[in-house]
Amino acid sequence: MLPCSWGLWRSAIHTLKTFRASPSARGLCIPTRAVCDAETIFALSSGHGRCGVAVVRVSGPASSMVLRNMAGLTQALPPPRTALLRRITDPQSKELLDRGLVLWFKGPHSFTGEDSAEFHIHGGPAVITAVLQALGSLEGVRPAEAGEFTRRAFHAGKLGLTEVEGLGDLIHAETEAQRRQALRQMDGELGRLYQDWSYRLKRCLAHVEAFIDFSEDELIEDGVLNQVDSSVRQLETEIERHLKDERRGERLRTGVQVVIAGATNAGKSSLLNTLCQRPAAIVSPIAGTTRDIVETSLDIGGFPVLLSDTAGLRDSSDSVEREGVRRARQRVEQADLTLVVVDSTQLPPDPQLVPAFLQEHLSTVLPSPEAGMKAASDRVLLVLNKSDLVPEEQRERTEGELRERPGLPPACFLSCSTSTGLEDFLTVLQSRVKTLCGDPLSGAPSLTQARHRAHLQQSVQALNQYHQYRDQDLALAAEGVRLALTHLGRITGRVGAEEILDIIFRDFCIGK
Amino acid sequence: DMRAVGKWTWLTLLRSDEIRDEYDVIVVGGGHAGTEAAAAAARLGAETLLITQKIMTIGALSCNPSLGGVGKGQLVREVDALDGLCGRAGDSAGVHFSILNRSKGPAVWGPRAQLDRERYRQFIQSELLSTPRLTVLEGSVDELLVSQPNPEEPGHHRVTGIRLVDGSHPILSSSVVLTTGTFLSGSLFMGQTTSPGGRMGDAQSCAGLSYTLKETLGLRVGRLRTGTPPRIVKESVDLSLAQLQAPDKQPTPFSFLNTHTRCKPEEQLPCYLTHTTPGVERVVRESVHLNCHIQQDTKGPRYCPSIESRVLRFPGRRHQVWLEPEGLTSDLLYPQGLSMTMPPDLQLRLLREIPALHRAEIRAPGYGVQYDFVCPTQLTPSLQVKSTQGLFLAGQINGTTGYEEAAAQGLWAGVNAGRTALSLPPIALSRTQSYIGVLIDDLVGRGVTEPYRMFTSRAEFRTYLRPDNADLRLTPRGFEEVGCVTLRRYKKAVSVRDGLQEALMALQSVALSSTRWREKLGNISLSENKSTTLNGLDLLQYKDVSFEMLASAFPECLSQYFEYSQRLKIEAVYRPHCEKQSREMERIRSEESLSLPSDMDYLSLPVSLSHEVREILDRVRPNTVSLIYASKVILIKYIIMTTDGNRKFR
């Protein structure tokens, strides 16, 4: 089925390429200038986790400056695409960070089409963090957004949309990565703080916009702007104070997020305890023992994993348990990988009925019913626990039935009490985690922090523009608030015009 | 008006037997969208037939007697820059001109005018009459003719023409533009009575067309509602109890071609402002049970389309009512803000609760309209129905409200219908370049849940999409690439562009230290330190510095640019901000230009995407890569809802 649809795809995209909007005529305002003043970005591109060598990629016009400063290249740059062993130092303190390979790519002959550099450094978390921090301290250099390298490559024409993979990458960078990132950042204390700022900033913008778009026809008092003035001041003060606070709030979660989920009493907590080889969670035969999320950090095959045990999913009249179930569902949505634990004694005795049973079961555990079927293969593992209580013959026949079953995620029989099947399960789990670690999004809290910091700083700067233009030109003043919200939105999720209109129509009576 | 009727007699004679069997473009509907569409297609060089139910109502302002405003004024300027009709019609018919938001920055200025209904209609009618290649026919369209698609192009059907209600033989065309307004399964509401129709006093809506769209073409439709206020006899109003709102002393024309308006400054009419009272609220509350339209309003739009929804949703407040003139010779006033659907006797009672209206007489009561619209996500950025080659939709049929929104879509649909007929590829406007682009991109990318109206806050690049520079943004391209702009206008725009360019260079050529500037211009506050060198353009950014001041300091090189003084000042203030945004604009533009196949199978796309994203992409079917943003917004919203434990969004 796949090869056929690929072919169709390619031809479809080719034909539609003719439907390109022509390059638009430029008005007076926009000078004809190539897009060459782009900022320089960096990111750990080898993914997260313990590895021998980590690759940090830099792209943008300041790449050569970065290379000179960090690799002590006072003279000429190395020949393009040639590895050079250098001492890598902090540009400010000149402290030695690591010895590693550096490479120089002169644009357009690079992945992004821009001037680029790569640092191949030792893979320890301390070294990586130090190098990323040093990069972030350079003028005009900032951490990359999710998918930004791909996006730049796309704009440089390096990533043809005629390639299905190219389009997939782009959509992935734009939506999928953002989605998971936003989900994570929404969680926790820091997330709530940013959300609160974002909410208040949205209101400020909505009120300025209401004044611009409607005050000539509708009753919108001048006092609205005075309120915005003081709200903006208050926000500036709070964000600045936060930026000065060296503790920078809570520790951001690190590692691939693996969540154990399933019905009550399937043995979820036993699985957690088995995996971390200590009784981290209370296990009991009483259904509903685990009510809140139990988290533990693990090392699986050299990769950092944050394992969470969740409350068993069932309808409960107990409000504490209901809250636990809500949190469990929320955590499943944020997960990189979900281990769905099933009590194998509950499986239908007839192995032929098992796939349908499991599909049905998955749909109750996973966020949206169909998501279970399609996304299953890469983000879900089925753990059929208590295998020691199932007759061996039935187990083998069921295993045969489930092998390579399209539409179902891989399933492993396991007994947490006898550890039978543990090794096979760990092999599957490890390979999944390894794949997920290739995704730079699954970790790197230091980078996330640096990114947040940069956006918060830009946000405060933009708010300045509001005051600067408040009395001279309200359109430009509003632009300041909008820009501040855009920067904050890079952390909390993009804010569109519709959301602002929602607030306007809620707070003011606007006619036809 | 006998004169207007006389002009049209020969056209009505063209009925059935004298019209041709085939045209390049057929436009159905003679409102703001239809007239712009027909005129644009004809300007492009297509033989065009405009079919309307009543020739006399071509160019009629069926609701408010005004044009422009904040956001809407920008649209009028852009339609004019592409050589459309409504800007010049507004200049001819305006009786009260004002620039709204004067104190808030030129980017958000809103050129607006109260109109004389007769003059507006006359202008549009005579303009259409003198447009070469355009024929007007009075009649009702019974059905669209649909055949097999051209296999070379995407789509499941192809439109080949129309059949009239009373016509035995079909009229063929390469493309059809439907601008049926509120007439698609329209029904009128007043009090507890409903009747079929799209506008009071006009023919019923065409059931055949609705059937073709829904059943034959399988288009998804939704239902929207709108309304209009009662018209009040001017003599019965005590204007001394209302606040007089004077027009601008010097009217500013909408059109880049006009230096002044038909109405002389001193001939302009005033508007009046008054407010609702607690009595108004009482009448609304007491009449809710007699008011079908408002009872069905539970899932209404976020804004308040009628006085009923205003007082019910924001009780205990005063609401503004504008009393607007309907024309130089009209004896009516239009109460903007008092759209209502209660029974006529209660409408009168309500009006009389307002002091200035305590003796008011109603000429025609207000009423509500409910009508079908075609979900605009089924359209391409050229406003063609994705599934049907050659079929274009514009105006309220796409879920918008407002004359200006309709005119803008009409023009663009007409352009593309003409291009299709002339075998030229479709063409799209970027949201980085125009409000028309924002409008269409929002419609086809996000769809509508309530009548869509333009606001400046919808435009990301508002400081660039200004009313003052619409000619520079659109006219050259309209001539060179699109073909909808006449040579005369093009020449004018090019000469303005060159003149401004020269003037900007001249400004940049005068450079002095800030100390010297202070000496030359007197006491102005410059934030730069003494030794900084500033050129004239830098200086013009300052609030207290005008072009006139600079020109008097350097008369030899600047005085010849006096005619551009206001535009230069605006340009100087916004230029730095626009430059900062240019990279973002460039990015969006390049993404807009990459289209995605409309029949893409997102569900089995062999890439790593979650099923949620796949489903959304499958539903949204983005036209271009840029619209992936739209789906991202949906996603983020979804996330917020679900993390709140609230799954209502899906």
PDB file of N, CA and C in Angstrom, chain A residues 57-134:
ATOM      1  N   ARG A  57      25.299  21.838  16.763  1.00  0.00           N
ATOM      2  CA  ARG A  57      25.277  22.463  15.449  1.00  0.00           C
ATOM      3  C   ARG A  57      24.983  23.952  15.600  1.00  0.00           C
ATOM      4  N   VAL A  58      25.683  24.767  14.806  1.00  0.00           N
ATOM      5  CA  VAL A  58      25.475  26.216  14.823  1.00  0.00           C
ATOM      6  C   VAL A  58      25.156  26.629  13.397  1.00  0.00           C
ATOM      7  N   SER A  59      24.172  27.503  13.223  1.00  0.00           N
ATOM      8  CA  SER A  59      23.852  27.943  11.861  1.00  0.00           C
ATOM      9  C   SER A  59      23.469  29.413  11.854  1.00  0.00           C
ATOM     10  N   GLY A  60      23.957  30.113  10.842  1.00  0.00           N
ATOM     11  CA  GLY A  60      23.633  31.534  10.733  1.00  0.00           C
ATOM     12  C   GLY A  60      24.896  32.345  10.464  1.00  0.00           C
ATOM     13  N   PRO A  61      24.708  33.638  10.214  1.00  0.00           N
ATOM     14  CA  PRO A  61      25.840  34.466   9.794  1.00  0.00           C
ATOM     15  C   PRO A  61      26.975  34.565  10.824  1.00  0.00           C
ATOM     16  N   ALA A  62      26.665  34.371  12.103  1.00  0.00           N
ATOM     17  CA  ALA A  62      27.722  34.504  13.110  1.00  0.00           C
ATOM     18  C   ALA A  62      28.481  33.205  13.331  1.00  0.00           C
ATOM     19  N   SER A  63      28.211  32.182  12.517  1.00  0.00           N
ATOM     20  CA  SER A  63      28.846  30.878  12.736  1.00  0.00           C
ATOM     21  C   SER A  63      30.368  30.965  12.727  1.00  0.00           C
ATOM     22  N   SER A  64      30.922  31.751  11.802  1.00  0.00           N
ATOM     23  CA  SER A  64      32.375  31.827  11.738  1.00  0.00           C
ATOM     24  C   SER A  64      32.926  32.502  12.989  1.00  0.00           C
ATOM     25  N   MET A  65      32.205  33.524  13.467  1.00  0.00           N
ATOM     26  CA  MET A  65      32.607  34.199  14.698  1.00  0.00           C
ATOM     27  C   MET A  65      32.588  33.206  15.856  1.00  0.00           C
ATOM     28  N   VAL A  66      31.543  32.381  15.906  1.00  0.00           N
ATOM     29  CA  VAL A  66      31.423  31.383  16.974  1.00  0.00           C
ATOM     30  C   VAL A  66      32.615  30.445  16.942  1.00  0.00           C
ATOM     31  N   LEU A  67      32.936  29.998  15.735  1.00  0.00           N
ATOM     32  CA  LEU A  67      34.028  29.040  15.579  1.00  0.00           C
ATOM     33  C   LEU A  67      35.348  29.663  16.025  1.00  0.00           C
ATOM     34  N   ARG A  68      35.589  30.906  15.563  1.00  0.00           N
ATOM     35  CA  ARG A  68      36.822  31.591  15.966  1.00  0.00           C
ATOM     36  C   ARG A  68      36.907  31.713  17.476  1.00  0.00           C
ATOM     37  N   ASN A  69      35.824  32.134  18.094  1.00  0.00           N
ATOM     38  CA  ASN A  69      35.833  32.409  19.523  1.00  0.00           C
ATOM     39  C   ASN A  69      35.950  31.155  20.378  1.00  0.00           C
ATOM     40  N   MET A  70      35.271  30.114  19.953  1.00  0.00           N
ATOM     41  CA  MET A  70      35.204  28.938  20.825  1.00  0.00           C
ATOM     42  C   MET A  70      36.323  27.943  20.541  1.00  0.00           C
ATOM     43  N   ALA A  71      36.832  27.928  19.313  1.00  0.00           N
ATOM     44  CA  ALA A  71      37.854  26.940  18.976  1.00  0.00           C
ATOM     45  C   ALA A  71      39.226  27.590  18.873  1.00  0.00           C
ATOM     46  N   GLY A  72      39.347  28.825  19.334  1.00  0.00           N
ATOM     47  CA  GLY A  72      40.625  29.529  19.353  1.00  0.00           C
ATOM     48  C   GLY A  72      41.258  29.665  17.979  1.00  0.00           C
ATOM     49  N   LEU A  73      40.433  29.894  16.970  1.00  0.00           N
ATOM     50  CA  LEU A  73      40.972  30.036  15.608  1.00  0.00           C
ATOM     51  C   LEU A  73      41.167  31.510  15.310  1.00  0.00           C
ATOM     52  N   THR A  74      42.335  32.031  15.666  1.00  0.00           N
ATOM     53  CA  THR A  74      42.541  33.460  15.466  1.00  0.00           C
ATOM     54  C   THR A  74      42.824  33.756  14.008  1.00  0.00           C
ATOM     55  N   GLN A  75      43.466  32.813  13.323  1.00  0.00           N
ATOM     56  CA  GLN A  75      43.833  33.033  11.921  1.00  0.00           C
ATOM     57  C   GLN A  75      42.683  32.628  11.009  1.00  0.00           C
ATOM     58  N   ALA A  76      43.033  31.864  10.008  1.00  0.00           N
ATOM     59  CA  ALA A  76      42.026  31.466   9.026  1.00  0.00           C
ATOM     60  C   ALA A  76      41.099  30.396   9.595  1.00  0.00           C
ATOM     61  N   LEU A  77      39.942  30.317   9.008  1.00  0.00           N
ATOM     62  CA  LEU A  77      39.025  29.239   9.340  1.00  0.00           C
ATOM     63  C   LEU A  77      39.558  27.964   8.689  1.00  0.00           C
ATOM     64  N   PRO A  78      39.211  26.806   9.231  1.00  0.00           N
ATOM     65  CA  PRO A  78      39.641  25.568   8.571  1.00  0.00           C
ATOM     66  C   PRO A  78      38.987  25.440   7.207  1.00  0.00           C
ATOM     67  N   PRO A  79      39.570  24.628   6.316  1.00  0.00           N
ATOM     68  CA  PRO A  79      38.901  24.408   5.020  1.00  0.00           C
ATOM     69  C   PRO A  79      37.508  23.831   5.279  1.00  0.00           C
ATOM     70  N   PRO A  80      36.536  24.203   4.462  1.00  0.00           N
ATOM     71  CA  PRO A  80      35.175  23.716   4.693  1.00  0.00           C
ATOM     72  C   PRO A  80      35.108  22.194   4.706  1.00  0.00           C
ATOM     73  N   ARG A  81      34.231  21.681   5.529  1.00  0.00           N
ATOM     74  CA  ARG A  81      33.939  20.249   5.621  1.00  0.00           C
ATOM     75  C   ARG A  81      35.164  19.399   5.949  1.00  0.00           C
ATOM     76  N   THR A  82      36.087  19.974   6.755  1.00  0.00           N
ATOM     77  CA  THR A  82      37.250  19.207   7.184  1.00  0.00           C
ATOM     78  C   THR A  82      37.295  19.224   8.707  1.00  0.00           C
ATOM     79  N   ALA A  83      37.399  18.034   9.293  1.00  0.00           N
ATOM     80  CA  ALA A  83      37.412  17.966  10.758  1.00  0.00           C
ATOM     81  C   ALA A  83      38.771  18.415  11.284  1.00  0.00           C
ATOM     82  N   LEU A  84      38.724  19.157  12.380  1.00  0.00           N
ATOM     83  CA  LEU A  84      39.953  19.702  12.961  1.00  0.00           C
ATOM     84  C   LEU A  84      39.862  19.488  14.465  1.00  0.00           C
ATOM     85  N   LEU A  85      40.888  18.920  15.077  1.00  0.00           N
ATOM     86  CA  LEU A  85      40.858  18.701  16.522  1.00  0.00           C
ATOM     87  C   LEU A  85      41.291  19.983  17.228  1.00  0.00           C
ATOM     88  N   ARG A  86      40.445  20.539  18.062  1.00  0.00           N
ATOM     89  CA  ARG A  86      40.756  21.817  18.726  1.00  0.00           C
ATOM     90  C   ARG A  86      40.416  21.744  20.206  1.00  0.00           C
ATOM     91  N   ARG A  87      41.007  22.658  20.946  1.00  0.00           N
ATOM     92  CA  ARG A  87      40.585  22.890  22.324  1.00  0.00           C
ATOM     93  C   ARG A  87      39.361  23.805  22.246  1.00  0.00           C
ATOM     94  N   ILE A  88      38.297  23.422  22.938  1.00  0.00           N
ATOM     95  CA  ILE A  88      37.086  24.245  22.903  1.00  0.00           C
ATOM     96  C   ILE A  88      36.984  24.995  24.222  1.00  0.00           C
ATOM     97  N   THR A  89      36.990  26.315  24.135  1.00  0.00           N
ATOM     98  CA  THR A  89      37.049  27.125  25.351  1.00  0.00           C
ATOM     99  C   THR A  89      35.842  28.046  25.465  1.00  0.00           C
ATOM    100  N   ASP A  90      35.614  28.484  26.679  1.00  0.00           N
ATOM    101  CA  ASP A  90      34.561  29.460  26.923  1.00  0.00           C
ATOM    102  C   ASP A  90      35.034  30.814  26.402  1.00  0.00           C
ATOM    103  N   PRO A  91      34.286  31.468  25.545  1.00  0.00           N
ATOM    104  CA  PRO A  91      34.763  32.717  24.942  1.00  0.00           C
ATOM    105  C   PRO A  91      34.989  33.835  25.966  1.00  0.00           C
ATOM    106  N   GLN A  92      34.262  33.804  27.067  1.00  0.00           N
ATOM    107  CA  GLN A  92      34.434  34.854  28.068  1.00  0.00           C
ATOM    108  C   GLN A  92      35.579  34.522  29.023  1.00  0.00           C
ATOM    109  N   SER A  93      35.461  33.374  29.700  1.00  0.00           N
ATOM    110  CA  SER A  93      36.431  33.054  30.749  1.00  0.00           C
ATOM    111  C   SER A  93      37.700  32.389  30.209  1.00  0.00           C
ATOM    112  N   LYS A  94      37.651  31.994  28.942  1.00  0.00           N
ATOM    113  CA  LYS A  94      38.753  31.256  28.300  1.00  0.00           C
ATOM    114  C   LYS A  94      39.019  29.909  28.962  1.00  0.00           C
ATOM    115  N   GLU A  95      38.130  29.476  29.775  1.00  0.00           N
ATOM    116  CA  GLU A  95      38.262  28.200  30.461  1.00  0.00           C
ATOM    117  C   GLU A  95      38.126  27.071  29.449  1.00  0.00           C
ATOM    118  N   LEU A  96      38.921  26.015  29.603  1.00  0.00           N
ATOM    119  CA  LEU A  96      38.854  24.873  28.690  1.00  0.00           C
ATOM    120  C   LEU A  96      37.587  24.058  28.982  1.00  0.00           C
ATOM    121  N   LEU A  97      36.766  23.839  27.971  1.00  0.00           N
ATOM    122  CA  LEU A  97      35.532  23.079  28.172  1.00  0.00           C
ATOM    123  C   LEU A  97      35.703  21.627  27.732  1.00  0.00           C
ATOM    124  N   ASP A  98      36.426  21.429  26.626  1.00  0.00           N
ATOM    125  CA  ASP A  98      36.578  20.086  26.084  1.00  0.00           C
ATOM    126  C   ASP A  98      37.596  20.139  24.957  1.00  0.00           C
ATOM    127  N   ARG A  99      38.054  18.965  24.541  1.00  0.00           N
ATOM    128  CA  ARG A  99      38.806  18.868  23.293  1.00  0.00           C
ATOM    129  C   ARG A  99      37.945  18.086  22.324  1.00  0.00           C
ATOM    130  N   GLY A 100      37.745  18.605  21.162  1.00  0.00           N
ATOM    131  CA  GLY A 100      36.869  17.889  20.237  1.00  0.00           C
ATOM    132  C   GLY A 100      37.087  18.330  18.807  1.00  0.00           C
ATOM    133  N   LEU A 101      36.315  17.751  17.921  1.00  0.00           N
ATOM    134  CA  LEU A 101      36.441  18.078  16.498  1.00  0.00           C
ATOM    135  C   LEU A 101      35.547  19.267  16.170  1.00  0.00           C
ATOM    136  N   VAL A 102      36.075  20.172  15.363  1.00  0.00           N
ATOM    137  CA  VAL A 102      35.226  21.242  14.865  1.00  0.00           C
ATOM    138  C   VAL A 102      35.190  21.170  13.346  1.00  0.00           C
ATOM    139  N   LEU A 103      34.023  21.526  12.786  1.00  0.00           N
ATOM    140  CA  LEU A 103      33.892  21.547  11.329  1.00  0.00           C
ATOM    141  C   LEU A 103      33.263  22.859  10.899  1.00  0.00           C
ATOM    142  N   TRP A 104      33.715  23.320   9.748  1.00  0.00           N
ATOM    143  CA  TRP A 104      33.211  24.575   9.199  1.00  0.00           C
ATOM    144  C   TRP A 104      32.529  24.299   7.862  1.00  0.00           C
ATOM    145  N   PHE A 105      31.314  24.783   7.733  1.00  0.00           N
ATOM    146  CA  PHE A 105      30.584  24.646   6.456  1.00  0.00           C
ATOM    147  C   PHE A 105      30.254  26.031   5.955  1.00  0.00           C
ATOM    148  N   LYS A 106      30.835  26.386   4.810  1.00  0.00           N
ATOM    149  CA  LYS A 106      30.535  27.695   4.244  1.00  0.00           C
ATOM    150  C   LYS A 106      29.220  27.584   3.477  1.00  0.00           C
ATOM    151  N   GLY A 107      28.288  28.509   3.762  1.00  0.00           N
ATOM    152  CA  GLY A 107      27.036  28.503   3.015  1.00  0.00           C
ATOM    153  C   GLY A 107      27.303  28.770   1.549  1.00  0.00           C
ATOM    154  N   PRO A 108      26.546  28.298   0.612  1.00  0.00           N
ATOM    155  CA  PRO A 108      25.317  27.511   0.808  1.00  0.00           C
ATOM    156  C   PRO A 108      25.559  26.002   0.950  1.00  0.00           C
ATOM    157  N   HIS A 109      26.828  25.615   1.056  1.00  0.00           N
ATOM    158  CA  HIS A 109      27.071  24.163   1.096  1.00  0.00           C
ATOM    159  C   HIS A 109      26.982  23.633   2.516  1.00  0.00           C
ATOM    160  N   SER A 110      25.807  23.699   3.075  1.00  0.00           N
ATOM    161  CA  SER A 110      25.583  23.185   4.429  1.00  0.00           C
ATOM    162  C   SER A 110      24.152  22.695   4.514  1.00  0.00           C
ATOM    163  N   PHE A 111      23.826  22.061   5.601  1.00  0.00           N
ATOM    164  CA  PHE A 111      22.467  21.513   5.753  1.00  0.00           C
ATOM    165  C   PHE A 111      21.404  22.598   5.644  1.00  0.00           C
ATOM    166  N   THR A 112      21.678  23.741   6.277  1.00  0.00           N
ATOM    167  CA  THR A 112      20.681  24.807   6.270  1.00  0.00           C
ATOM    168  C   THR A 112      20.862  25.762   5.107  1.00  0.00           C
ATOM    169  N   GLY A 113      21.990  25.627   4.394  1.00  0.00           N
ATOM    170  CA  GLY A 113      22.262  26.585   3.331  1.00  0.00           C
ATOM    171  C   GLY A 113      22.944  27.839   3.844  1.00  0.00           C
ATOM    172  N   GLU A 114      23.037  27.973   5.169  1.00  0.00           N
ATOM    173  CA  GLU A 114      23.698  29.141   5.751  1.00  0.00           C
ATOM    174  C   GLU A 114      25.117  28.740   6.160  1.00  0.00           C
ATOM    175  N   ASP A 115      25.920  29.727   6.555  1.00  0.00           N
ATOM    176  CA  ASP A 115      27.193  29.409   7.189  1.00  0.00           C
ATOM    177  C   ASP A 115      26.888  28.565   8.418  1.00  0.00           C
ATOM    178  N   SER A 116      27.613  27.472   8.595  1.00  0.00           N
ATOM    179  CA  SER A 116      27.327  26.603   9.735  1.00  0.00           C
ATOM    180  C   SER A 116      28.615  26.089  10.341  1.00  0.00           C
ATOM    181  N   ALA A 117      28.522  25.651  11.578  1.00  0.00           N
ATOM    182  CA  ALA A 117      29.664  25.020  12.223  1.00  0.00           C
ATOM    183  C   ALA A 117      29.151  23.870  13.063  1.00  0.00           C
ATOM    184  N   GLU A 118      30.028  22.883  13.276  1.00  0.00           N
ATOM    185  CA  GLU A 118      29.647  21.777  14.151  1.00  0.00           C
ATOM    186  C   GLU A 118      30.743  21.553  15.172  1.00  0.00           C
ATOM    187  N   PHE A 119      30.339  21.241  16.368  1.00  0.00           N
ATOM    188  CA  PHE A 119      31.278  20.865  17.423  1.00  0.00           C
ATOM    189  C   PHE A 119      30.984  19.422  17.790  1.00  0.00           C
ATOM    190  N   HIS A 120      31.962  18.553  17.612  1.00  0.00           N
ATOM    191  CA  HIS A 120      31.788  17.162  18.037  1.00  0.00           C
ATOM    192  C   HIS A 120      32.521  17.012  19.359  1.00  0.00           C
ATOM    193  N   ILE A 121      31.753  16.963  20.441  1.00  0.00           N
ATOM    194  CA  ILE A 121      32.369  16.998  21.764  1.00  0.00           C
ATOM    195  C   ILE A 121      32.073  15.708  22.520  1.00  0.00           C
ATOM    196  N   HIS A 122      32.673  15.568  23.691  1.00  0.00           N
ATOM    197  CA  HIS A 122      32.394  14.369  24.485  1.00  0.00           C
ATOM    198  C   HIS A 122      30.958  14.415  24.982  1.00  0.00           C
ATOM    199  N   GLY A 123      30.389  13.198  25.136  1.00  0.00           N
ATOM    200  CA  GLY A 123      28.942  13.137  25.341  1.00  0.00           C
ATOM    201  C   GLY A 123      28.430  13.330  26.747  1.00  0.00           C
ATOM    202  N   GLY A 124      29.275  13.624  27.711  1.00  0.00           N
ATOM    203  CA  GLY A 124      28.772  13.764  29.086  1.00  0.00           C
ATOM    204  C   GLY A 124      27.874  14.976  29.248  1.00  0.00           C
ATOM    205  N   PRO A 125      26.878  14.882  30.108  1.00  0.00           N
ATOM    206  CA  PRO A 125      25.947  16.003  30.282  1.00  0.00           C
ATOM    207  C   PRO A 125      26.649  17.295  30.714  1.00  0.00           C
ATOM    208  N   ALA A 126      27.690  17.188  31.547  1.00  0.00           N
ATOM    209  CA  ALA A 126      28.365  18.392  32.029  1.00  0.00           C
ATOM    210  C   ALA A 126      29.030  19.132  30.880  1.00  0.00           C
ATOM    211  N   VAL A 127      29.714  18.377  30.021  1.00  0.00           N
ATOM    212  CA  VAL A 127      30.409  19.002  28.882  1.00  0.00           C
ATOM    213  C   VAL A 127      29.387  19.661  27.962  1.00  0.00           C
ATOM    214  N   ILE A 128      28.328  18.927  27.666  1.00  0.00           N
ATOM    215  CA  ILE A 128      27.311  19.459  26.745  1.00  0.00           C
ATOM    216  C   ILE A 128      26.717  20.746  27.299  1.00  0.00           C
ATOM    217  N   THR A 129      26.338  20.713  28.566  1.00  0.00           N
ATOM    218  CA  THR A 129      25.741  21.899  29.185  1.00  0.00           C
ATOM    219  C   THR A 129      26.704  23.080  29.121  1.00  0.00           C
ATOM    220  N   ALA A 130      27.975  22.827  29.427  1.00  0.00           N
ATOM    221  CA  ALA A 130      28.955  23.916  29.425  1.00  0.00           C
ATOM    222  C   ALA A 130      29.086  24.529  28.032  1.00  0.00           C
ATOM    223  N   VAL A 131      29.156  23.689  27.017  1.00  0.00           N
ATOM    224  CA  VAL A 131      29.321  24.205  25.653  1.00  0.00           C
ATOM    225  C   VAL A 131      28.070  24.993  25.233  1.00  0.00           C
ATOM    226  N   LEU A 132      26.891  24.462  25.561  1.00  0.00           N
ATOM    227  CA  LEU A 132      25.653  25.166  25.184  1.00  0.00           C
ATOM    228  C   LEU A 132      25.566  26.514  25.891  1.00  0.00           C
ATOM    229  N   GLN A 133      25.975  26.537  27.145  1.00  0.00           N
ATOM    230  CA  GLN A 133      25.914  27.808  27.865  1.00  0.00           C
ATOM    231  C   GLN A 133      26.890  28.819  27.287  1.00  0.00           C
ATOM    232  N   ALA A 134      28.076  28.325  26.933  1.00  0.00           N
ATOM    233  CA  ALA A 134      29.072  29.217  26.341  1.00  0.00           C
ATOM    234  C   ALA A 134      28.536  29.808  25.035  1.00  0.00           C
TER     235      ALA A 134
END
